[in-house]
C-alpha cells in the first residue's frame, strides 16, 4: 500500500464517521426513534432526554459520556460493563504513556536513517510510511539502542497500569458484594456430582440430610436439578401459541372499522408452515391449542419433577456468609463427589450441563481443546490465503485479466485501502457462535462462564490467524520464488516484513474505530430493522418490544476483537510507533462510545460482577509477552549484539502475572467473606429467592407445592440474615 492509498483509507473512514455522527444527532433527537437510541433508559422508566437536550449537535454525546461517573454506569448497566470500561481506559492509558516517549524519540531516529533503502530485497516495495518505522534503521546501528530502551519503557508502563487496574476492579467487585440489597445468587450454591441415592432415601432426602448435618442452623432448602428437555419443548410450544393467539386477536381488533364494526376474523392453515392443510379460524384454533398444551404441560411437569431427577442440586442458605463459605469449601474427600461452586444468577444457569459428572467434564474439556486447536490450524489456511490474495499486487498475479481495472487510479486506490481489511473482518464474523457452542459442550454451568471461555478461544483465533497469519501469509506469497531458490532467506524476510505489514494493520485499526464505532453509535442497521418490522410485521406490544430490544454488549465478540487491537498495537508500538495514536484513538473513542451505549442503549443479559477481568488482564499480558518475543527476534535480524538484554522482559512479565494472580485472582474465583458479611437493609424473602431459581417451564400457578415435593425440599429455619 502506498502513501496515497493510506491517506485515502484514513480520509474516507473519517468522512464516513462524521456522516454517521451527523445521522446519529438527527435521528436520535426524533421521538419515534427513542426506543432504538434510549432503550435502556426507557426500560428503567427514565426520561430518554434527562440530562440531555433534544436539539443536539453531532458531538454533544461526548460531553454527556465524559460527565458520567462509574457509579452511573453500574446503576444503568451493571459491574460487568463498568469493568469493560476499565479495560478500555487501561489500554488507553498504556498507549498514551508509551506514546509520550516513543513518538517524539523514535520517529526522528527512524526518519533520519536510510537503512531500509539499502536493505530492501525487492524493488518498489519501499514506501513513505516505512521511513517512520524501525525498518528504516541500518543493521547494527547504534540507533537501535533507542528502540531497545523503548521496549523496556512500554513493558514497565504496562506493568504499572495493569497493577492499578487489577486493584481497582477487585475493589469494584468487593463493593458490589457488599450491597445491602439481597441478591438471589448470594444465598445459593450449585452442587454437582451427587453420589448414588442410598437405599430407602429419595434424592431430596439425601441432599437435605447431607447439608442439614453440615449447616444445621442456616440450611434453608434444596432444589434437585431435573432433565427438562421434554417439558421445555412443551412450554416453548405453549408460549409460541400464546403469542400467535395474541397476534390473531390484535389483527382481529385492528380489522374493526366504522364501515365494518364486526371486523374480519383471521384464518390460517393447519398444515406445513401454515401454507397447507385445513383452513381454520385462527383465534379459535389457537385457543384450543393453548388449552390442550396447558394440560399437557401440567402433566409433563409432574413427570419431570418425580421421575427425571439428576445428580445435581441448588442448595439455599438463609445466611449469605455461610453460602459464600460453602461455595469455596471441600465437602467430600473425593473430588468427584459433592462438588460445590458459587451460584450464578438464575438466568445464567445452563441446566443441561449441571448433570455432567466430574470426569465427563474433564474429558469434554480436552476434546473441545483438540477441536479448537484443529479449527485454528485449518482456519489459518484460508486466513493466510485471504491475506495473501487480497493484496492487490498478489491479486493481479493470480488473476491477470483484472490488470485493466487495477490501472484505473481511483479504483486501485480504493481497493488497496479497503479490500484486505474488509475481507478479513467478514471472514472472522463467522466464528463466535461456533466457539460459544463449543464452550457450552465443555459442561460449563453458566452463561457468563461460557462467554468467557468462548472469548478466550476467539482471542487465540484472532492472534494466531490474523496477526501471525497475515504477517506470514503476505510475505510467503509475495516472496515464495525467492525463498524457493534460497530457503535461508525465510527468517530474515519474515522479520524484515514486519514494518511493511504495520501499514496493513494501521489501516485495519483505522477502519475498525472510524467505521466500526460510527456504525455502533449511529445504530443505523438496528434502526432500519426496527422500522421495517414495526411497519410490516409487528402487531402486538410484545412483538414491537422484541423488535427494538437491544440485547447486551456481546462481550464474547467485543473483548477478543479489542484484544486483537491490543496485540497489534503493542507488537508494532516500537517497530512502527505511528500505530500508537491510532490505537489510542481506537480505545479512547471506544471508551466514549461505550459510556453512551451503556447509559442509554444496551441491557445486560447477566451480571458476573467483573469475572471477565482476570481474562482481560491475562490476555493483555500475553500480548505484551508476544510483543517482547517479537522485538527480541527483530533485534536479532537487525544483527544488534545487545539484543539479549531483552531476555529479562518476558521473564519479568511471567513473574508479574504470577504475582497478580496470587494477590488478586482468589477474590474473583470466590466471593470474599468480608464482603458477604455486610448487613442487609432488610431480611431477604427466602421463598422469593427460591422461586427465582425455578425454571420457567416448571413454574406454574396451577401446580400446588406438594407436587414439587420430590424435587424441591421444604426445610426452613428461623435464623439471622446477613
XYZ file of C-alpha atoms in Angstrom:
722
model
C 0.000 0.000 0.000
C 1.451 3.371 -0.993
C 1.044 6.627 0.914
C -1.866 7.874 -1.235
C -3.820 4.655 -0.583
C -3.218 5.009 3.134
C -4.448 8.608 3.124
C -7.474 7.573 1.044
C -8.354 4.877 3.558
C -7.923 7.220 6.504
C -9.752 10.130 4.885
C -12.756 8.192 3.663
C -13.065 6.393 7.015
C -13.090 9.739 8.796
C -15.682 11.173 6.394
C -17.902 8.125 6.957
C -17.521 8.601 10.713
C -18.546 12.287 10.539
C -21.568 11.445 8.355
C -22.642 8.737 10.801
C -22.274 11.171 13.716
C -24.490 13.711 11.965
C -27.072 10.998 11.255
C -26.893 9.954 14.910
C -27.535 13.513 16.076
C -30.502 13.940 13.727
C -32.105 10.535 14.193
C -31.638 10.222 17.959
C -33.495 13.502 18.572
C -36.707 12.220 16.930
C -39.215 10.817 19.477
C -40.167 7.962 17.135
C -36.603 6.624 17.378
C -36.294 6.765 21.185
C -36.681 3.000 21.558
C -33.610 2.476 19.327
C -31.319 5.102 20.880
C -32.511 5.056 24.532
C -33.946 1.563 25.227
C -32.035 1.075 28.485
C -33.432 4.305 29.938
C -36.947 3.509 28.706
C -36.908 0.019 30.257
C -35.883 1.570 33.595
C -38.743 4.069 33.373
C -36.476 7.103 32.856
C -36.875 10.046 30.534
C -34.737 9.400 27.401
C -33.582 13.031 27.302
C -32.937 13.537 31.002
C -29.666 15.438 31.485
C -29.556 15.929 27.726
C -31.092 18.066 25.014
C -33.463 17.200 22.213
C -31.671 19.649 19.915
C -28.263 18.006 19.865
C -25.136 18.830 17.914
C -23.278 15.849 16.440
C -20.816 15.631 19.335
C -22.867 16.603 22.414
C -22.931 12.931 23.396
C -19.197 13.208 24.146
C -19.825 15.750 26.903
C -22.559 13.567 28.390
C -20.290 10.497 28.322
C -17.379 12.363 29.936
C -19.578 13.807 32.687
C -20.941 10.383 33.689
C -19.371 8.531 36.604
C -18.529 4.895 37.161
C -21.460 4.687 39.596
C -23.780 5.861 36.805
C -22.550 3.055 34.551
C -23.013 0.454 37.308
C -26.517 1.725 38.074
C -27.588 1.530 34.428
C -25.637 -1.454 33.075
C -24.004 -3.290 35.973
C -20.497 -4.073 37.214
C -19.517 -6.073 34.115
C -19.990 -3.027 31.899
C -18.031 -0.839 34.311
C -15.187 -3.390 34.259
C -15.182 -3.395 30.458
C -14.894 0.395 30.641
C -11.891 -0.031 32.973
C -10.329 -2.366 30.389
C -10.666 0.253 27.635
C -9.285 3.046 29.830
C -6.425 0.788 30.964
C -5.252 0.076 27.419
C -5.725 3.750 26.521
C -3.508 4.763 29.461
C -0.821 2.258 28.432
C -0.758 3.614 24.880
C -0.815 7.290 25.887
C 2.012 6.913 28.418
C 4.023 4.813 25.955
C 3.424 7.228 23.096
C 4.576 10.249 25.117
C 8.114 8.848 24.964
C 8.083 6.669 21.844
C 6.665 9.137 19.308
C 8.980 12.138 19.896
C 12.049 9.913 20.332
C 11.725 7.028 17.862
C 10.175 8.793 14.861
C 13.087 11.268 14.425
C 15.553 8.410 14.960
C 13.868 6.394 12.192
C 13.260 9.111 9.627
C 16.849 10.386 9.691
C 18.288 6.985 8.694
C 18.001 5.422 5.225
C 18.921 1.857 6.191
C 15.780 0.326 4.742
C 16.589 1.599 1.269
C 19.916 -0.140 1.481
C 18.435 -3.376 2.832
C 15.301 -3.729 0.702
C 15.231 -7.033 -1.148
C 12.776 -6.201 -3.916
C 12.367 -3.079 -5.985
C 9.393 -0.872 -5.429
C 8.410 -2.220 -2.013
C 9.636 0.777 -0.047
C 7.074 3.499 0.655
C 6.851 6.724 2.637
C 5.375 5.147 5.760
C 8.287 2.725 6.081
C 10.602 5.677 6.696
C 8.824 6.199 10.035
C 9.448 2.633 11.165
C 12.289 0.643 12.663
C 12.769 -0.949 9.250
C 14.450 2.258 8.149
C 17.329 1.733 10.602
C 20.617 0.338 9.319
C 21.564 -3.072 10.691
C 23.980 -2.965 13.670
C 23.345 0.783 14.031
C 23.812 2.367 17.461
C 20.398 3.995 16.885
C 18.870 0.625 17.817
C 19.643 1.435 21.464
C 16.709 3.868 21.438
C 14.351 1.084 20.328
C 15.726 -1.354 22.904
C 15.174 1.130 25.747
C 11.689 1.798 24.347
C 10.871 -1.905 24.762
C 11.586 -1.597 28.481
C 9.523 1.594 28.745
C 6.417 0.012 27.176
C 6.750 -3.043 29.411
C 7.162 -1.068 32.648
C 4.252 1.217 31.778
C 2.072 -1.841 31.114
C 3.013 -3.428 34.466
C 2.194 -0.235 36.360
C -1.167 0.405 34.687
C -2.271 -3.241 34.886
C -1.491 -3.410 38.608
C -3.564 -0.300 39.319
C -6.437 -1.576 37.167
C -6.491 -5.040 38.799
C -6.616 -3.438 42.241
C -9.419 -1.084 41.171
C -11.553 -3.858 39.657
C -11.042 -6.028 42.752
C -12.441 -3.211 44.895
C -15.341 -2.715 42.464
C -16.255 -6.391 42.774
C -15.979 -6.268 46.557
C -18.243 -3.212 46.758
C -20.848 -4.984 44.632
C -20.889 -7.939 47.049
C -21.306 -5.552 49.991
C -24.587 -4.315 48.572
C -27.330 -4.096 51.248
C -29.854 -5.350 48.678
C -30.273 -9.147 48.855
C -29.445 -10.940 45.607
C -30.718 -14.449 44.946
C -27.377 -15.916 43.863
C -25.696 -14.826 47.130
C -27.884 -17.224 49.124
C -27.384 -20.306 46.940
C -24.715 -22.751 45.820
C -24.636 -25.215 42.925
C -23.953 -28.818 43.920
C -22.804 -31.330 41.291
C -21.561 -34.925 41.326
C -24.068 -36.066 43.944
C -23.432 -39.779 44.692
C -25.983 -42.516 44.042
C -29.070 -42.338 46.261
C -28.765 -44.649 49.292
C -31.409 -47.328 49.603
C -34.513 -46.150 51.432
C -33.993 -42.442 50.656
C -35.179 -40.139 47.894
C -32.783 -37.766 46.146
C -34.351 -34.857 48.022
C -33.917 -36.558 51.381
C -30.298 -37.429 50.530
C -29.382 -33.818 49.709
C -31.349 -32.323 52.614
C -29.866 -34.654 55.211
C -26.313 -34.118 53.902
C -26.391 -30.300 54.060
C -28.585 -30.138 57.154
C -25.914 -32.129 59.005
C -23.134 -29.736 57.918
C -25.098 -26.477 58.224
C -27.810 -27.222 60.820
C -28.688 -23.585 61.590
C -28.581 -21.964 58.145
C -29.609 -24.632 55.623
C -32.901 -23.459 54.135
C -33.912 -25.675 51.253
C -32.725 -27.575 48.194
C -33.892 -27.866 44.606
C -32.978 -31.040 42.747
C -31.966 -30.409 39.128
C -34.201 -32.255 36.655
C -33.951 -33.220 32.990
C -36.164 -30.518 31.479
C -35.729 -31.374 27.803
C -39.293 -32.602 27.213
C -41.033 -30.113 29.479
C -39.093 -27.278 27.816
C -40.363 -28.384 24.393
C -43.985 -28.344 25.611
C -43.506 -24.989 27.362
C -41.901 -23.388 24.294
C -44.691 -24.701 22.081
C -47.291 -23.319 24.513
C -45.589 -19.911 24.612
C -45.488 -19.878 20.809
C -49.229 -20.491 20.548
C -49.936 -17.860 23.205
C -48.052 -15.300 21.098
C -49.913 -16.393 17.973
C -53.239 -16.045 19.824
C -52.408 -12.528 20.999
C -51.324 -11.629 17.464
C -54.549 -13.043 15.952
C -56.652 -11.096 18.460
C -54.715 -7.906 17.652
C -55.273 -8.434 13.905
C -58.985 -9.023 14.538
C -59.270 -5.883 16.686
C -57.463 -3.874 14.018
C -59.884 -5.056 11.328
C -62.842 -3.464 13.105
C -63.633 -0.169 11.423
C -66.564 2.207 11.334
C -67.649 0.782 7.989
C -67.275 -2.792 9.216
C -67.669 -2.851 13.025
C -67.839 -6.655 13.196
C -64.346 -6.923 11.676
C -62.749 -9.882 9.877
C -61.665 -12.879 11.895
C -58.190 -14.063 10.874
C -57.706 -17.563 9.492
C -54.772 -19.895 8.959
C -53.992 -23.331 7.573
C -53.014 -26.085 9.969
C -50.547 -27.918 7.720
C -46.871 -27.493 6.805
C -45.619 -23.948 7.585
C -49.210 -22.686 7.537
C -49.431 -22.966 3.750
C -51.037 -26.422 3.519
C -53.925 -28.184 5.226
C -57.345 -27.216 6.500
C -58.271 -23.524 6.852
C -59.468 -22.675 10.385
C -60.426 -19.657 12.479
C -57.101 -18.565 13.996
C -58.446 -17.349 17.353
C -60.478 -20.491 17.983
C -57.689 -22.787 16.781
C -55.012 -21.128 18.920
C -57.310 -21.137 21.955
C -57.821 -24.864 21.551
C -54.080 -25.430 21.187
C -53.317 -23.348 24.297
C -55.843 -25.250 26.417
C -54.539 -28.560 25.113
C -50.902 -27.651 25.817
C -51.656 -26.261 29.301
C -52.958 -29.667 30.335
C -50.039 -31.399 28.636
C -47.537 -29.058 30.362
C -49.011 -29.732 33.814
C -48.767 -33.462 33.213
C -45.187 -33.235 31.928
C -44.167 -31.043 34.874
C -45.318 -33.723 37.320
C -43.468 -36.445 35.408
C -40.296 -34.333 35.237
C -40.272 -33.467 38.933
C -40.884 -37.051 40.062
C -39.069 -39.176 37.514
C -36.308 -37.108 35.884
C -34.148 -36.005 38.800
C -30.428 -35.643 38.163
C -27.232 -35.834 40.237
C -27.134 -32.061 40.833
C -28.977 -29.567 43.034
C -29.278 -25.922 44.019
C -28.911 -25.564 47.792
C -30.155 -22.451 49.608
C -28.964 -20.890 52.865
C -30.596 -18.210 54.950
C -27.238 -16.517 55.515
C -25.092 -15.249 52.637
C -21.818 -15.548 54.589
C -22.500 -19.260 55.036
C -23.403 -19.579 51.336
C -20.127 -17.837 50.350
C -18.155 -20.063 52.721
C -19.866 -23.223 51.441
C -19.093 -22.297 47.841
C -15.339 -22.405 48.498
C -15.203 -25.393 50.838
C -14.306 -29.020 50.168
C -17.353 -31.037 51.190
C -16.174 -34.582 50.437
C -12.734 -36.278 50.462
C -13.208 -37.391 46.827
C -13.061 -34.633 44.216
C -15.755 -36.307 42.119
C -18.312 -36.320 44.967
C -20.390 -33.358 46.167
C -18.602 -30.742 44.011
C -19.708 -27.248 45.004
C -19.433 -23.834 43.348
C -20.922 -20.410 43.986
C -24.230 -19.958 42.233
C -24.562 -17.653 39.251
C -27.743 -15.655 38.684
C -30.781 -17.868 37.969
C -30.972 -16.551 34.393
C -27.378 -17.660 33.763
C -27.689 -21.333 34.631
C -27.148 -23.796 31.785
C -29.369 -26.511 33.270
C -28.425 -29.433 30.950
C -24.742 -29.028 31.916
C -25.307 -29.363 35.676
C -25.823 -33.126 35.477
C -22.495 -33.832 33.696
C -20.180 -35.603 36.126
C -16.629 -34.610 37.025
C -14.776 -36.968 34.689
C -17.243 -36.236 31.894
C -16.461 -32.524 32.221
C -12.711 -33.163 32.184
C -12.965 -35.368 29.090
C -15.218 -32.892 27.279
C -12.799 -30.064 28.035
C -9.836 -31.865 26.442
C -11.909 -32.926 23.427
C -13.056 -29.325 22.888
C -9.454 -28.089 23.189
C -8.378 -30.539 20.480
C -11.276 -29.443 18.233
C -10.417 -25.773 18.766
C -6.732 -26.446 18.052
C -7.564 -28.228 14.806
C -10.012 -25.495 13.841
C -7.363 -22.820 14.461
C -4.917 -24.709 12.272
C -7.348 -25.283 9.413
C -8.738 -21.761 9.704
C -5.215 -20.409 9.311
C -5.090 -21.797 5.784
C -7.975 -19.684 4.392
C -6.969 -16.669 6.535
C -3.413 -16.822 5.195
C -4.762 -17.276 1.667
C -7.095 -14.279 2.048
C -4.320 -12.058 3.418
C -2.086 -13.066 0.536
C -4.600 -12.931 -2.277
C -6.388 -9.710 -1.283
C -3.154 -7.755 -1.557
C -3.704 -6.038 -4.875
C -0.324 -6.905 -6.410
C -0.808 -10.558 -5.490
C -4.358 -10.480 -6.831
C -3.082 -9.248 -10.197
C -0.550 -12.092 -10.301
C -3.317 -14.584 -9.539
C -5.958 -13.083 -11.856
C -4.090 -11.337 -14.713
C -7.239 -10.217 -16.595
C -8.075 -7.621 -13.883
C -4.987 -5.565 -14.805
C -7.008 -3.027 -16.880
C -9.332 -2.426 -13.931
C -6.467 -2.025 -11.479
C -4.829 0.545 -13.738
C -7.713 2.953 -13.042
C -6.075 5.148 -10.387
C -9.163 5.922 -8.284
C -10.355 2.300 -8.247
C -6.891 0.993 -7.429
C -6.580 3.405 -4.513
C -9.952 2.386 -3.047
C -9.252 -1.349 -3.480
C -5.825 -1.068 -1.853
C -7.324 0.902 1.009
C -10.179 -1.438 1.915
C -10.103 -4.848 0.212
C -7.785 -6.824 2.548
C -9.266 -5.368 5.748
C -12.902 -5.915 4.734
C -12.212 -9.483 3.618
C -10.598 -10.238 6.977
C -13.401 -8.672 9.059
C -16.125 -10.546 7.143
C -14.296 -13.861 7.402
C -13.825 -13.540 11.170
C -17.527 -12.749 11.714
C -18.357 -16.449 11.179
C -16.545 -17.679 14.306
C -18.192 -16.507 17.567
C -21.311 -18.710 17.573
C -19.263 -21.820 16.834
C -16.881 -21.080 19.699
C -19.723 -20.358 22.149
C -21.368 -23.678 21.256
C -18.047 -25.499 21.767
C -17.592 -23.818 25.155
C -21.024 -24.960 26.317
C -20.147 -28.506 25.246
C -17.406 -28.500 27.896
C -20.087 -28.721 30.593
C -19.706 -25.128 31.797
C -22.557 -24.324 34.248
C -23.289 -20.645 33.481
C -23.714 -18.318 30.509
C -21.123 -15.798 31.714
C -18.534 -18.577 32.152
C -19.320 -19.902 28.655
C -18.892 -16.392 27.218
C -15.516 -16.035 28.969
C -14.399 -19.418 27.626
C -15.550 -18.568 24.081
C -13.845 -15.186 24.350
C -10.545 -16.878 25.230
C -10.825 -19.227 22.257
C -11.675 -16.326 19.946
C -8.628 -14.425 21.220
C -6.299 -17.271 20.203
C -8.057 -17.471 16.851
C -7.570 -13.794 16.123
C -3.956 -13.607 17.304
C -2.781 -16.784 15.592
C -4.808 -16.432 12.411
C -4.945 -12.675 11.924
C -1.823 -11.218 13.497
C 0.559 -14.083 12.731
C -1.318 -15.459 9.701
C -1.488 -12.125 7.873
C 2.180 -11.338 8.545
C 3.448 -14.731 7.413
C 0.891 -15.209 4.629
C 1.549 -11.960 2.784
C 5.291 -12.417 2.959
C 5.358 -16.045 1.851
C 3.070 -15.382 -1.095
C 4.981 -12.389 -2.396
C 8.458 -13.871 -1.984
C 7.813 -17.588 -2.491
C 10.051 -17.928 -5.580
C 12.929 -16.155 -3.867
C 12.618 -18.394 -0.782
C 12.442 -21.454 -3.048
C 15.840 -20.549 -4.514
C 17.397 -19.796 -1.123
C 15.473 -21.191 1.929
C 17.918 -19.494 4.310
C 16.314 -16.170 3.391
C 13.000 -17.166 5.045
C 13.655 -15.868 8.593
C 15.282 -12.566 7.532
C 12.476 -11.903 5.058
C 9.755 -12.594 7.641
C 11.413 -10.298 10.167
C 12.037 -7.632 7.540
C 8.352 -7.766 6.535
C 7.152 -6.686 9.988
C 7.478 -2.908 9.397
C 5.782 -3.253 5.996
C 2.855 -5.183 7.479
C 2.389 -2.391 10.004
C 0.742 -0.403 7.212
C -1.904 -3.097 6.766
C -2.621 -3.246 10.484
C -2.615 0.521 10.795
C -5.381 0.818 8.198
C -7.184 -2.153 9.806
C -7.261 -0.321 13.166
C -8.410 2.925 11.488
C -11.231 1.106 9.697
C -12.328 -0.533 12.944
C -12.529 2.615 15.034
C -13.883 5.092 12.489
C -16.385 2.927 10.615
C -16.955 0.360 13.375
C -17.654 2.847 16.151
C -19.545 5.116 13.759
C -21.972 2.298 12.980
C -22.117 1.343 16.662
C -23.121 4.818 17.802
C -25.436 5.704 14.909
C -27.255 2.320 15.131
C -28.323 2.655 11.502
C -28.820 -1.084 10.989
C -30.948 -1.661 14.151
C -32.953 1.473 13.290
C -33.781 0.244 9.777
C -34.647 -3.246 11.024
C -36.895 -1.826 13.759
C -38.878 0.424 11.422
C -39.302 -2.343 8.842
C -40.570 -4.754 11.494
C -42.820 -2.122 13.047
C -44.434 -1.305 9.723
C -44.789 -4.751 8.197
C -44.510 -7.430 10.892
C -45.370 -6.234 14.412
C -48.998 -6.479 15.507
C -48.663 -6.674 19.307
C -46.795 -4.757 22.007
C -44.650 -7.824 22.727
C -43.612 -8.084 19.067
C -42.851 -4.370 18.996
C -40.699 -4.687 22.114
C -38.817 -7.632 20.617
C -38.172 -5.517 17.507
C -36.334 -2.774 19.408
C -34.901 -4.721 22.358
C -31.135 -4.036 22.138
C -29.578 -7.040 23.889
C -26.244 -6.776 25.703
C -22.777 -5.589 24.724
C -21.752 -9.003 23.420
C -18.533 -9.463 25.415
C -17.738 -12.770 23.712
C -17.107 -10.936 20.431
C -16.229 -7.446 21.594
C -13.425 -8.328 24.037
C -11.430 -10.621 21.661
C -11.687 -8.025 18.882
C -10.325 -5.404 21.255
C -7.606 -7.828 22.343
C -6.539 -8.249 18.727
C -6.079 -4.478 18.511
C -4.109 -4.559 21.797
C -1.828 -7.254 20.351
C -1.325 -5.441 17.048
C -0.604 -2.056 18.630
C 1.738 -3.417 21.306
C 3.695 -5.575 18.861
C 4.164 -2.681 16.457
C 4.490 0.100 19.072
C 8.301 0.147 18.797
C 8.681 -1.224 15.252
C 6.264 1.389 13.821
C 5.403 3.951 16.550
C 2.940 5.711 14.247
C 0.438 2.961 15.115
C 0.212 4.187 18.744
C -2.004 7.249 18.030
C -4.362 5.027 16.026
C -4.547 2.526 18.876
C -5.146 5.353 21.353
C -7.932 6.712 19.130
C -9.498 3.250 18.933
C -9.625 2.774 22.708
C -10.366 6.423 23.514
C -13.281 6.563 21.089
C -14.340 3.089 22.226
C -14.460 4.284 25.844
C -16.666 7.252 24.887
C -18.998 5.178 22.719
C -19.256 2.508 25.420
C -20.273 5.111 28.005
C -23.052 6.352 25.748
C -24.268 2.857 24.874
C -24.052 1.628 28.486
C -26.056 4.557 29.819
C -28.695 4.596 27.094
C -28.750 1.519 24.877
C -27.581 -1.931 25.929
C -29.323 -4.038 28.570
C -27.137 -6.625 30.370
C -28.269 -10.221 29.927
C -26.343 -11.258 33.042
C -24.166 -9.930 35.872
C -20.966 -11.744 36.844
C -19.506 -8.896 38.966
C -16.422 -8.439 36.803
C -15.401 -12.090 36.422
C -14.175 -11.211 32.904
C -11.359 -9.038 34.263
C -8.746 -11.757 35.021
C -9.293 -12.969 31.427
C -8.715 -9.427 30.120
C -5.649 -8.930 32.316
C -4.053 -12.232 31.264
C -4.655 -11.575 27.560
C -3.077 -8.105 27.769
C -0.110 -9.733 29.486
C 0.027 -12.456 26.807
C 0.052 -9.743 24.125
C 2.866 -7.991 25.975
C 4.949 -11.197 26.064
C 4.307 -11.759 22.333
C 5.489 -8.180 21.743
C 8.659 -8.777 23.780
C 9.467 -12.004 21.929
C 8.772 -10.308 18.577
C 11.131 -7.471 19.426
C 13.861 -9.885 20.525
C 13.591 -11.681 17.174
C 13.598 -8.442 15.204
C 16.671 -7.109 17.004
C 18.361 -10.393 16.148
C 17.572 -9.923 12.459
C 18.959 -6.394 12.729
C 22.198 -8.034 13.984
C 22.144 -5.920 17.150
C 24.631 -7.600 19.501
C 22.865 -6.278 22.598
C 19.564 -7.990 21.722
C 19.992 -10.493 24.640
C 19.356 -7.569 27.002
C 15.667 -8.069 26.133
C 15.604 -11.615 27.557
C 14.674 -10.420 31.096
C 11.479 -8.777 29.790
C 9.332 -11.891 29.154
C 10.677 -13.345 32.419
C 9.560 -10.191 34.265
C 6.162 -10.439 32.570
C 5.698 -14.028 33.740
C 6.713 -13.068 37.295
C 4.300 -10.114 37.194
C 1.495 -12.400 36.021
C 2.258 -14.897 38.796
C 2.252 -12.200 41.496
C -1.001 -10.576 40.334
C -2.708 -13.976 40.113
C -1.656 -14.833 43.672
C -2.655 -11.433 45.064
C -5.895 -10.635 43.232
C -7.349 -13.705 41.492
C -8.762 -15.530 44.557
C -11.246 -12.661 45.028
C -12.580 -13.391 41.518
C -12.615 -17.143 41.995
C -14.756 -16.992 45.138
C -16.834 -14.298 46.884
C -14.925 -12.743 49.790
C -16.482 -13.488 53.185
C -15.622 -9.973 54.385
C -17.820 -8.516 51.658
C -20.634 -11.021 52.224
C -20.661 -10.194 55.965
C -22.005 -6.664 55.418
C -25.506 -6.293 56.803
C -28.604 -6.209 54.619
C -31.122 -3.390 54.786
C -33.918 -5.941 55.213
C -34.324 -9.673 55.785
C -34.420 -11.492 52.428
C -37.614 -13.179 51.309
C -36.214 -16.691 51.042
C -39.284 -18.028 49.293
C -38.895 -15.422 46.515
C -35.182 -16.221 46.272
C -36.006 -19.912 45.998
C -38.720 -19.321 43.393
C -36.390 -17.209 41.267
C -34.384 -20.380 40.504
C -37.378 -22.428 39.327
C -37.058 -22.819 35.511
C -39.924 -21.124 33.589
C -41.054 -24.469 32.168
C -41.584 -25.804 35.713
C -43.174 -22.691 37.129
C -46.976 -22.757 37.194
C -49.619 -21.177 39.411
C -51.820 -24.242 38.985
C -49.296 -26.691 40.430
C -49.538 -26.994 44.189
C -46.486 -27.123 46.444
C -46.941 -30.786 47.302
C -46.494 -31.727 43.669
C -42.957 -30.320 43.831
C -42.169 -32.334 46.934
C -39.990 -34.896 45.181
C -37.648 -32.340 43.604
C -37.978 -29.332 45.902
C -37.288 -29.807 49.588
C -39.093 -27.893 52.320
C -36.697 -27.419 55.180
C -36.648 -23.894 56.598
C -35.430 -22.318 59.804
C -35.654 -19.058 61.657
C -32.136 -17.677 61.568
C -30.342 -14.372 61.285
C -29.928 -12.997 57.772
C -26.656 -11.474 56.615
